[in-house]
Amino acid sequence: MEVIKKILANNQSWAQQTAKDDPDFFTALAKVQTPEILWIGCSDSRVPADRITGTQPGEIFVHRNIANLVIHTDVNLLSVLDYAVKQLNIKHIIVCGHYGCGGVAAALSNHNFDLVLNMWLRQIKDVYMLYEDELKQIEDEHKKTDRLVELNVVEQVKHLAKTSIIQRAWKHKQTPHLHGWVYSLKDGIIHPIFEMHPGAEIDPLYVYDDI
Ligand code: CO
């Protein structure tokens, strides 16, 4: 229980210090949130969205899951996406993976994690298969994982563009811009690797008409 006591004590001192530094901080934030960014990141505890981007409470709307996946049957993610795009009018969506991702490494193994986790990691195995020709040339396991981390981010950004939520927003609001980033645990640097802007080409079979 020590850790629980510790983080509650941390919270007390943070709240006091924040109110001291900026007396309006909590009253202003309690009224409204107007974030311009939706962050879809990995659940990994070493990749905190606000810390690594130097942003404050109120600036980023966040969804995190194992290996930052965008799955078109994930009601949780789709609810966050729908709310962020329609109600919050966010301008940018960032899918941020990270080198050395345990979820991606697990998907590259043959380990049986049993039903639920197998089901989740299966999505990453499917990404591997899309790029098998390139990935099977890489012998070093860490390098292979890191390249799949990058390709996984690319595919998840494309998944966003395949949703009617994004296609409707692109058509009527010319937002949001989609960004694929990879964070390096070793030096804390974010590497932007892929972008899709409103009007970008989407595989024709996924384009909805009358939207
Ligand atoms: Co991860």
PDB file of C-alpha atoms and ligand atoms in Angstrom:
ATOM      1  CA  MET A   1       0.000   0.000   0.000  1.00  0.00           C
ATOM      2  CA  GLU A   2       3.045   2.266   0.291  1.00  0.00           C
ATOM      3  CA  VAL A   3       2.853   3.188  -3.364  1.00  0.00           C
ATOM      4  CA  ILE A   4      -0.800   4.205  -3.036  1.00  0.00           C
ATOM      5  CA  LYS A   5      -0.041   6.440  -0.057  1.00  0.00           C
ATOM      6  CA  LYS A   6       2.880   7.921  -1.949  1.00  0.00           C
ATOM      7  CA  ILE A   7       0.938   8.866  -5.060  1.00  0.00           C
ATOM      8  CA  LEU A   8      -1.912  10.373  -3.026  1.00  0.00           C
ATOM      9  CA  ALA A   9       0.628  12.472  -1.141  1.00  0.00           C
ATOM     10  CA  ASN A  10       2.202  13.483  -4.461  1.00  0.00           C
ATOM     11  CA  ASN A  11      -1.228  14.560  -5.640  1.00  0.00           C
ATOM     12  CA  GLN A  12      -1.719  16.773  -2.578  1.00  0.00           C
ATOM     13  CA  SER A  13       1.552  18.572  -3.091  1.00  0.00           C
ATOM     14  CA  TRP A  14       1.007  18.902  -6.853  1.00  0.00           C
ATOM     15  CA  ALA A  15      -2.469  20.408  -6.330  1.00  0.00           C
ATOM     16  CA  GLN A  16      -1.150  22.877  -3.754  1.00  0.00           C
ATOM     17  CA  GLN A  17       1.858  23.902  -5.822  1.00  0.00           C
ATOM     18  CA  THR A  18      -0.213  24.272  -8.999  1.00  0.00           C
ATOM     19  CA  ALA A  19      -2.794  26.461  -7.260  1.00  0.00           C
ATOM     20  CA  LYS A  20      -0.001  28.545  -5.788  1.00  0.00           C
ATOM     21  CA  ASP A  21       1.704  29.052  -9.160  1.00  0.00           C
ATOM     22  CA  ASP A  22      -1.544  29.811 -10.994  1.00  0.00           C
ATOM     23  CA  PRO A  23      -4.558  30.604  -8.809  1.00  0.00           C
ATOM     24  CA  ASP A  24      -6.945  30.298 -11.811  1.00  0.00           C
ATOM     25  CA  PHE A  25      -5.616  26.928 -12.979  1.00  0.00           C
ATOM     26  CA  PHE A  26      -8.313  24.656 -11.563  1.00  0.00           C
ATOM     27  CA  THR A  27     -11.261  27.034 -11.882  1.00  0.00           C
ATOM     28  CA  ALA A  28     -10.505  27.619 -15.584  1.00  0.00           C
ATOM     29  CA  LEU A  29      -9.969  23.942 -16.368  1.00  0.00           C
ATOM     30  CA  ALA A  30     -13.009  22.771 -14.445  1.00  0.00           C
ATOM     31  CA  LYS A  31     -15.284  24.772 -16.759  1.00  0.00           C
ATOM     32  CA  VAL A  32     -14.253  23.426 -20.145  1.00  0.00           C
ATOM     33  CA  GLN A  33     -11.700  21.340 -21.992  1.00  0.00           C
ATOM     34  CA  THR A  34     -10.614  22.479 -25.455  1.00  0.00           C
ATOM     35  CA  PRO A  35      -7.823  20.112 -26.467  1.00  0.00           C
ATOM     36  CA  GLU A  36      -6.639  20.313 -30.080  1.00  0.00           C
ATOM     37  CA  ILE A  37      -4.973  16.926 -30.003  1.00  0.00           C
ATOM     38  CA  LEU A  38      -6.153  13.341 -29.644  1.00  0.00           C
ATOM     39  CA  TRP A  39      -3.347  11.019 -28.605  1.00  0.00           C
ATOM     40  CA  ILE A  40      -3.604   7.300 -29.320  1.00  0.00           C
ATOM     41  CA  GLY A  41      -0.625   5.734 -27.595  1.00  0.00           C
ATOM     42  CA  CYS A  42       0.672   2.530 -26.069  1.00  0.00           C
ATOM     43  CA  SER A  43      -0.313   1.706 -22.478  1.00  0.00           C
ATOM     44  CA  ASP A  44       3.396   1.312 -21.677  1.00  0.00           C
ATOM     45  CA  SER A  45       4.107   3.243 -18.465  1.00  0.00           C
ATOM     46  CA  ARG A  46       7.265   4.719 -19.962  1.00  0.00           C
ATOM     47  CA  VAL A  47       5.393   6.709 -22.621  1.00  0.00           C
ATOM     48  CA  PRO A  48       3.296   9.347 -20.824  1.00  0.00           C
ATOM     49  CA  ALA A  49       1.709  11.573 -23.475  1.00  0.00           C
ATOM     50  CA  ASP A  50       1.809  14.837 -21.548  1.00  0.00           C
ATOM     51  CA  ARG A  51       5.277  14.472 -20.025  1.00  0.00           C
ATOM     52  CA  ILE A  52       7.047  13.690 -23.302  1.00  0.00           C
ATOM     53  CA  THR A  53       5.266  16.467 -25.197  1.00  0.00           C
ATOM     54  CA  GLY A  54       5.517  19.123 -22.494  1.00  0.00           C
ATOM     55  CA  THR A  55       1.764  19.653 -22.519  1.00  0.00           C
ATOM     56  CA  GLN A  56      -0.501  20.650 -19.650  1.00  0.00           C
ATOM     57  CA  PRO A  57      -3.850  19.315 -18.444  1.00  0.00           C
ATOM     58  CA  GLY A  58      -6.512  20.362 -20.975  1.00  0.00           C
ATOM     59  CA  GLU A  59      -4.248  20.110 -24.025  1.00  0.00           C
ATOM     60  CA  ILE A  60      -4.415  16.440 -25.023  1.00  0.00           C
ATOM     61  CA  PHE A  61      -7.351  14.022 -25.152  1.00  0.00           C
ATOM     62  CA  VAL A  62      -5.918  10.562 -24.584  1.00  0.00           C
ATOM     63  CA  HIS A  63      -6.640   6.962 -25.504  1.00  0.00           C
ATOM     64  CA  ARG A  64      -4.090   4.271 -24.776  1.00  0.00           C
ATOM     65  CA  ASN A  65      -4.033   0.540 -25.348  1.00  0.00           C
ATOM     66  CA  ILE A  66      -1.447  -2.184 -25.863  1.00  0.00           C
ATOM     67  CA  ALA A  67       0.627  -1.321 -28.954  1.00  0.00           C
ATOM     68  CA  ASN A  68      -1.522   1.720 -29.872  1.00  0.00           C
ATOM     69  CA  LEU A  69      -3.953  -0.138 -32.110  1.00  0.00           C
ATOM     70  CA  VAL A  70      -6.882   1.331 -34.029  1.00  0.00           C
ATOM     71  CA  ILE A  71      -9.342  -1.507 -34.421  1.00  0.00           C
ATOM     72  CA  HIS A  72     -12.601  -0.836 -36.241  1.00  0.00           C
ATOM     73  CA  THR A  73     -14.630  -3.009 -33.832  1.00  0.00           C
ATOM     74  CA  ASP A  74     -13.166  -1.445 -30.671  1.00  0.00           C
ATOM     75  CA  VAL A  75     -16.101   0.427 -29.138  1.00  0.00           C
ATOM     76  CA  ASN A  76     -13.828   2.096 -26.610  1.00  0.00           C
ATOM     77  CA  LEU A  77     -11.523   3.599 -29.213  1.00  0.00           C
ATOM     78  CA  LEU A  78     -14.359   4.522 -31.579  1.00  0.00           C
ATOM     79  CA  SER A  79     -16.234   6.314 -28.788  1.00  0.00           C
ATOM     80  CA  VAL A  80     -13.135   8.333 -27.941  1.00  0.00           C
ATOM     81  CA  LEU A  81     -12.552   9.095 -31.627  1.00  0.00           C
ATOM     82  CA  ASP A  82     -16.161  10.082 -32.261  1.00  0.00           C
ATOM     83  CA  TYR A  83     -16.298  12.358 -29.222  1.00  0.00           C
ATOM     84  CA  ALA A  84     -12.924  13.916 -29.982  1.00  0.00           C
ATOM     85  CA  VAL A  85     -13.751  14.636 -33.612  1.00  0.00           C
ATOM     86  CA  LYS A  86     -17.428  15.609 -33.364  1.00  0.00           C
ATOM     87  CA  GLN A  87     -17.694  17.293 -29.969  1.00  0.00           C
ATOM     88  CA  LEU A  88     -14.195  18.515 -29.180  1.00  0.00           C
ATOM     89  CA  ASN A  89     -13.321  19.403 -32.782  1.00  0.00           C
ATOM     90  CA  ILE A  90      -9.771  18.250 -32.294  1.00  0.00           C
ATOM     91  CA  LYS A  91      -7.384  19.322 -35.061  1.00  0.00           C
ATOM     92  CA  HIS A  92      -4.733  16.609 -34.882  1.00  0.00           C
ATOM     93  CA  ILE A  93      -4.715  12.906 -34.075  1.00  0.00           C
ATOM     94  CA  ILE A  94      -1.385  11.387 -33.141  1.00  0.00           C
ATOM     95  CA  VAL A  95      -0.838   7.639 -33.140  1.00  0.00           C
ATOM     96  CA  CYS A  96       2.341   7.233 -31.137  1.00  0.00           C
ATOM     97  CA  GLY A  97       4.166   3.914 -30.917  1.00  0.00           C
ATOM     98  CA  HIS A  98       7.525   3.365 -29.299  1.00  0.00           C
ATOM     99  CA  TYR A  99      10.649   1.418 -30.143  1.00  0.00           C
ATOM    100  CA  GLY A 100      11.042  -1.721 -28.056  1.00  0.00           C
ATOM    101  CA  CYS A 101       7.256  -2.097 -27.691  1.00  0.00           C
ATOM    102  CA  GLY A 102       6.528  -5.266 -25.702  1.00  0.00           C
ATOM    103  CA  GLY A 103       3.194  -5.766 -27.467  1.00  0.00           C
ATOM    104  CA  VAL A 104       4.820  -5.709 -30.893  1.00  0.00           C
ATOM    105  CA  ALA A 105       7.632  -8.023 -29.728  1.00  0.00           C
ATOM    106  CA  ALA A 106       5.049 -10.424 -28.278  1.00  0.00           C
ATOM    107  CA  ALA A 107       3.188 -10.476 -31.585  1.00  0.00           C
ATOM    108  CA  LEU A 108       6.403 -11.454 -33.335  1.00  0.00           C
ATOM    109  CA  SER A 109       6.780 -14.481 -31.067  1.00  0.00           C
ATOM    110  CA  ASN A 110       4.866 -17.749 -31.158  1.00  0.00           C
ATOM    111  CA  HIS A 111       3.983 -17.565 -27.499  1.00  0.00           C
ATOM    112  CA  ASN A 112       0.404 -18.443 -26.593  1.00  0.00           C
ATOM    113  CA  PHE A 113      -0.955 -15.695 -24.349  1.00  0.00           C
ATOM    114  CA  ASP A 114      -4.420 -17.269 -24.295  1.00  0.00           C
ATOM    115  CA  LEU A 115      -7.613 -15.975 -25.686  1.00  0.00           C
ATOM    116  CA  VAL A 116      -7.931 -12.268 -25.048  1.00  0.00           C
ATOM    117  CA  LEU A 117      -4.340 -11.205 -25.511  1.00  0.00           C
ATOM    118  CA  ASN A 118      -3.910 -13.526 -28.483  1.00  0.00           C
ATOM    119  CA  MET A 119      -6.911 -11.826 -30.055  1.00  0.00           C
ATOM    120  CA  TRP A 120      -5.409  -8.386 -29.501  1.00  0.00           C
ATOM    121  CA  LEU A 121      -1.894  -9.249 -30.671  1.00  0.00           C
ATOM    122  CA  ARG A 122      -3.285 -11.005 -33.722  1.00  0.00           C
ATOM    123  CA  GLN A 123      -3.893  -7.548 -35.228  1.00  0.00           C
ATOM    124  CA  ILE A 124      -0.146  -6.900 -35.146  1.00  0.00           C
ATOM    125  CA  LYS A 125       0.632 -10.260 -36.717  1.00  0.00           C
ATOM    126  CA  ASP A 126      -1.666  -9.177 -39.556  1.00  0.00           C
ATOM    127  CA  VAL A 127       0.365  -5.972 -39.977  1.00  0.00           C
ATOM    128  CA  TYR A 128       3.522  -8.097 -40.144  1.00  0.00           C
ATOM    129  CA  MET A 129       2.032 -10.134 -42.977  1.00  0.00           C
ATOM    130  CA  LEU A 130       1.348  -6.971 -45.008  1.00  0.00           C
ATOM    131  CA  TYR A 131       5.058  -6.183 -44.916  1.00  0.00           C
ATOM    132  CA  GLU A 132       6.437  -9.716 -44.705  1.00  0.00           C
ATOM    133  CA  ASP A 133       8.744  -9.322 -47.704  1.00  0.00           C
ATOM    134  CA  GLU A 134      10.565  -6.418 -46.076  1.00  0.00           C
ATOM    135  CA  LEU A 135      10.497  -7.698 -42.495  1.00  0.00           C
ATOM    136  CA  LYS A 136      11.730 -11.222 -43.130  1.00  0.00           C
ATOM    137  CA  GLN A 137      14.971  -9.739 -44.523  1.00  0.00           C
ATOM    138  CA  ILE A 138      15.799  -8.264 -41.101  1.00  0.00           C
ATOM    139  CA  GLU A 139      17.664 -10.842 -39.043  1.00  0.00           C
ATOM    140  CA  ASP A 140      18.225  -8.902 -35.830  1.00  0.00           C
ATOM    141  CA  GLU A 141      15.125  -9.403 -33.652  1.00  0.00           C
ATOM    142  CA  HIS A 142      15.287  -5.950 -32.050  1.00  0.00           C
ATOM    143  CA  LYS A 143      15.633  -4.239 -35.412  1.00  0.00           C
ATOM    144  CA  LYS A 144      12.774  -6.315 -36.783  1.00  0.00           C
ATOM    145  CA  THR A 145      10.569  -5.354 -33.834  1.00  0.00           C
ATOM    146  CA  ASP A 146      11.440  -1.676 -34.226  1.00  0.00           C
ATOM    147  CA  ARG A 147      10.662  -1.678 -37.944  1.00  0.00           C
ATOM    148  CA  LEU A 148       7.346  -3.393 -37.221  1.00  0.00           C
ATOM    149  CA  VAL A 149       6.676  -0.704 -34.587  1.00  0.00           C
ATOM    150  CA  GLU A 150       7.026   1.906 -37.362  1.00  0.00           C
ATOM    151  CA  LEU A 151       4.913  -0.027 -39.863  1.00  0.00           C
ATOM    152  CA  ASN A 152       2.292  -0.705 -37.211  1.00  0.00           C
ATOM    153  CA  VAL A 153       1.940   3.041 -36.609  1.00  0.00           C
ATOM    154  CA  VAL A 154       1.525   3.616 -40.363  1.00  0.00           C
ATOM    155  CA  GLU A 155      -1.232   1.011 -40.551  1.00  0.00           C
ATOM    156  CA  GLN A 156      -3.049   2.350 -37.488  1.00  0.00           C
ATOM    157  CA  VAL A 157      -3.083   5.860 -38.998  1.00  0.00           C
ATOM    158  CA  LYS A 158      -4.524   4.349 -42.191  1.00  0.00           C
ATOM    159  CA  HIS A 159      -7.147   2.585 -40.081  1.00  0.00           C
ATOM    160  CA  LEU A 160      -8.255   5.967 -38.747  1.00  0.00           C
ATOM    161  CA  ALA A 161      -8.755   7.254 -42.285  1.00  0.00           C
ATOM    162  CA  LYS A 162     -10.889   4.199 -43.073  1.00  0.00           C
ATOM    163  CA  THR A 163     -13.505   5.168 -40.468  1.00  0.00           C
ATOM    164  CA  SER A 164     -16.639   7.079 -41.434  1.00  0.00           C
ATOM    165  CA  ILE A 165     -15.879   9.392 -38.485  1.00  0.00           C
ATOM    166  CA  ILE A 166     -12.683  10.692 -40.108  1.00  0.00           C
ATOM    167  CA  GLN A 167     -14.056  10.659 -43.650  1.00  0.00           C
ATOM    168  CA  ARG A 168     -17.046  12.776 -42.571  1.00  0.00           C
ATOM    169  CA  ALA A 169     -14.817  15.243 -40.715  1.00  0.00           C
ATOM    170  CA  TRP A 170     -12.410  15.518 -43.654  1.00  0.00           C
ATOM    171  CA  LYS A 171     -15.271  16.269 -46.019  1.00  0.00           C
ATOM    172  CA  HIS A 172     -17.099  18.816 -43.886  1.00  0.00           C
ATOM    173  CA  LYS A 173     -14.414  20.362 -41.657  1.00  0.00           C
ATOM    174  CA  GLN A 174     -11.082  19.682 -43.426  1.00  0.00           C
ATOM    175  CA  THR A 175      -9.739  18.348 -40.136  1.00  0.00           C
ATOM    176  CA  PRO A 176      -8.231  16.459 -38.361  1.00  0.00           C
ATOM    177  CA  HIS A 177      -4.697  15.901 -39.567  1.00  0.00           C
ATOM    178  CA  LEU A 178      -3.404  12.405 -38.801  1.00  0.00           C
ATOM    179  CA  HIS A 179       0.160  11.836 -37.584  1.00  0.00           C
ATOM    180  CA  GLY A 180       2.142   8.643 -37.015  1.00  0.00           C
ATOM    181  CA  TRP A 181       4.985   9.001 -34.519  1.00  0.00           C
ATOM    182  CA  VAL A 182       7.450   6.658 -32.856  1.00  0.00           C
ATOM    183  CA  TYR A 183       8.983   7.507 -29.472  1.00  0.00           C
ATOM    184  CA  SER A 184      12.426   6.301 -28.502  1.00  0.00           C
ATOM    185  CA  LEU A 185      12.695   5.050 -24.926  1.00  0.00           C
ATOM    186  CA  LYS A 186      16.478   5.358 -25.125  1.00  0.00           C
ATOM    187  CA  ASP A 187      16.734   9.122 -25.617  1.00  0.00           C
ATOM    188  CA  GLY A 188      13.177  10.448 -25.243  1.00  0.00           C
ATOM    189  CA  ILE A 189      13.017  11.702 -28.827  1.00  0.00           C
ATOM    190  CA  ILE A 190       9.836  11.428 -30.932  1.00  0.00           C
ATOM    191  CA  HIS A 191      10.264  10.521 -34.594  1.00  0.00           C
ATOM    192  CA  PRO A 192       7.444  11.623 -36.914  1.00  0.00           C
ATOM    193  CA  ILE A 193       7.208   8.931 -39.613  1.00  0.00           C
ATOM    194  CA  PHE A 194       3.872   9.230 -41.400  1.00  0.00           C
ATOM    195  CA  GLU A 195       1.093  11.740 -42.027  1.00  0.00           C
ATOM    196  CA  MET A 196      -2.313  11.825 -43.654  1.00  0.00           C
ATOM    197  CA  HIS A 197      -4.040  15.134 -44.236  1.00  0.00           C
ATOM    198  CA  PRO A 198      -7.696  15.854 -45.041  1.00  0.00           C
ATOM    199  CA  GLY A 199      -8.390  14.693 -48.581  1.00  0.00           C
ATOM    200  CA  ALA A 200      -5.568  12.140 -48.578  1.00  0.00           C
ATOM    201  CA  GLU A 201      -6.064   9.082 -50.716  1.00  0.00           C
ATOM    202  CA  ILE A 202      -7.737   6.123 -49.004  1.00  0.00           C
ATOM    203  CA  ASP A 203      -7.914   2.612 -50.464  1.00  0.00           C
ATOM    204  CA  PRO A 204     -11.085   2.902 -52.611  1.00  0.00           C
ATOM    205  CA  LEU A 205     -12.917  -0.047 -51.047  1.00  0.00           C
ATOM    206  CA  TYR A 206     -12.890   1.739 -47.672  1.00  0.00           C
ATOM    207  CA  VAL A 207     -14.276   5.040 -48.977  1.00  0.00           C
ATOM    208  CA  TYR A 208     -17.893   5.657 -47.932  1.00  0.00           C
ATOM    209  CA  ASP A 209     -20.180   7.459 -50.335  1.00  0.00           C
ATOM    210  CA  ASP A 210     -22.953   9.837 -49.282  1.00  0.00           C
ATOM    211  CA  ILE A 211     -21.069  10.855 -46.154  1.00  0.00           C
TER     212      ILE A 211
HETATM  213 CO    CO B   1       4.238  -0.620 -26.209  1.00  0.00          CO
END
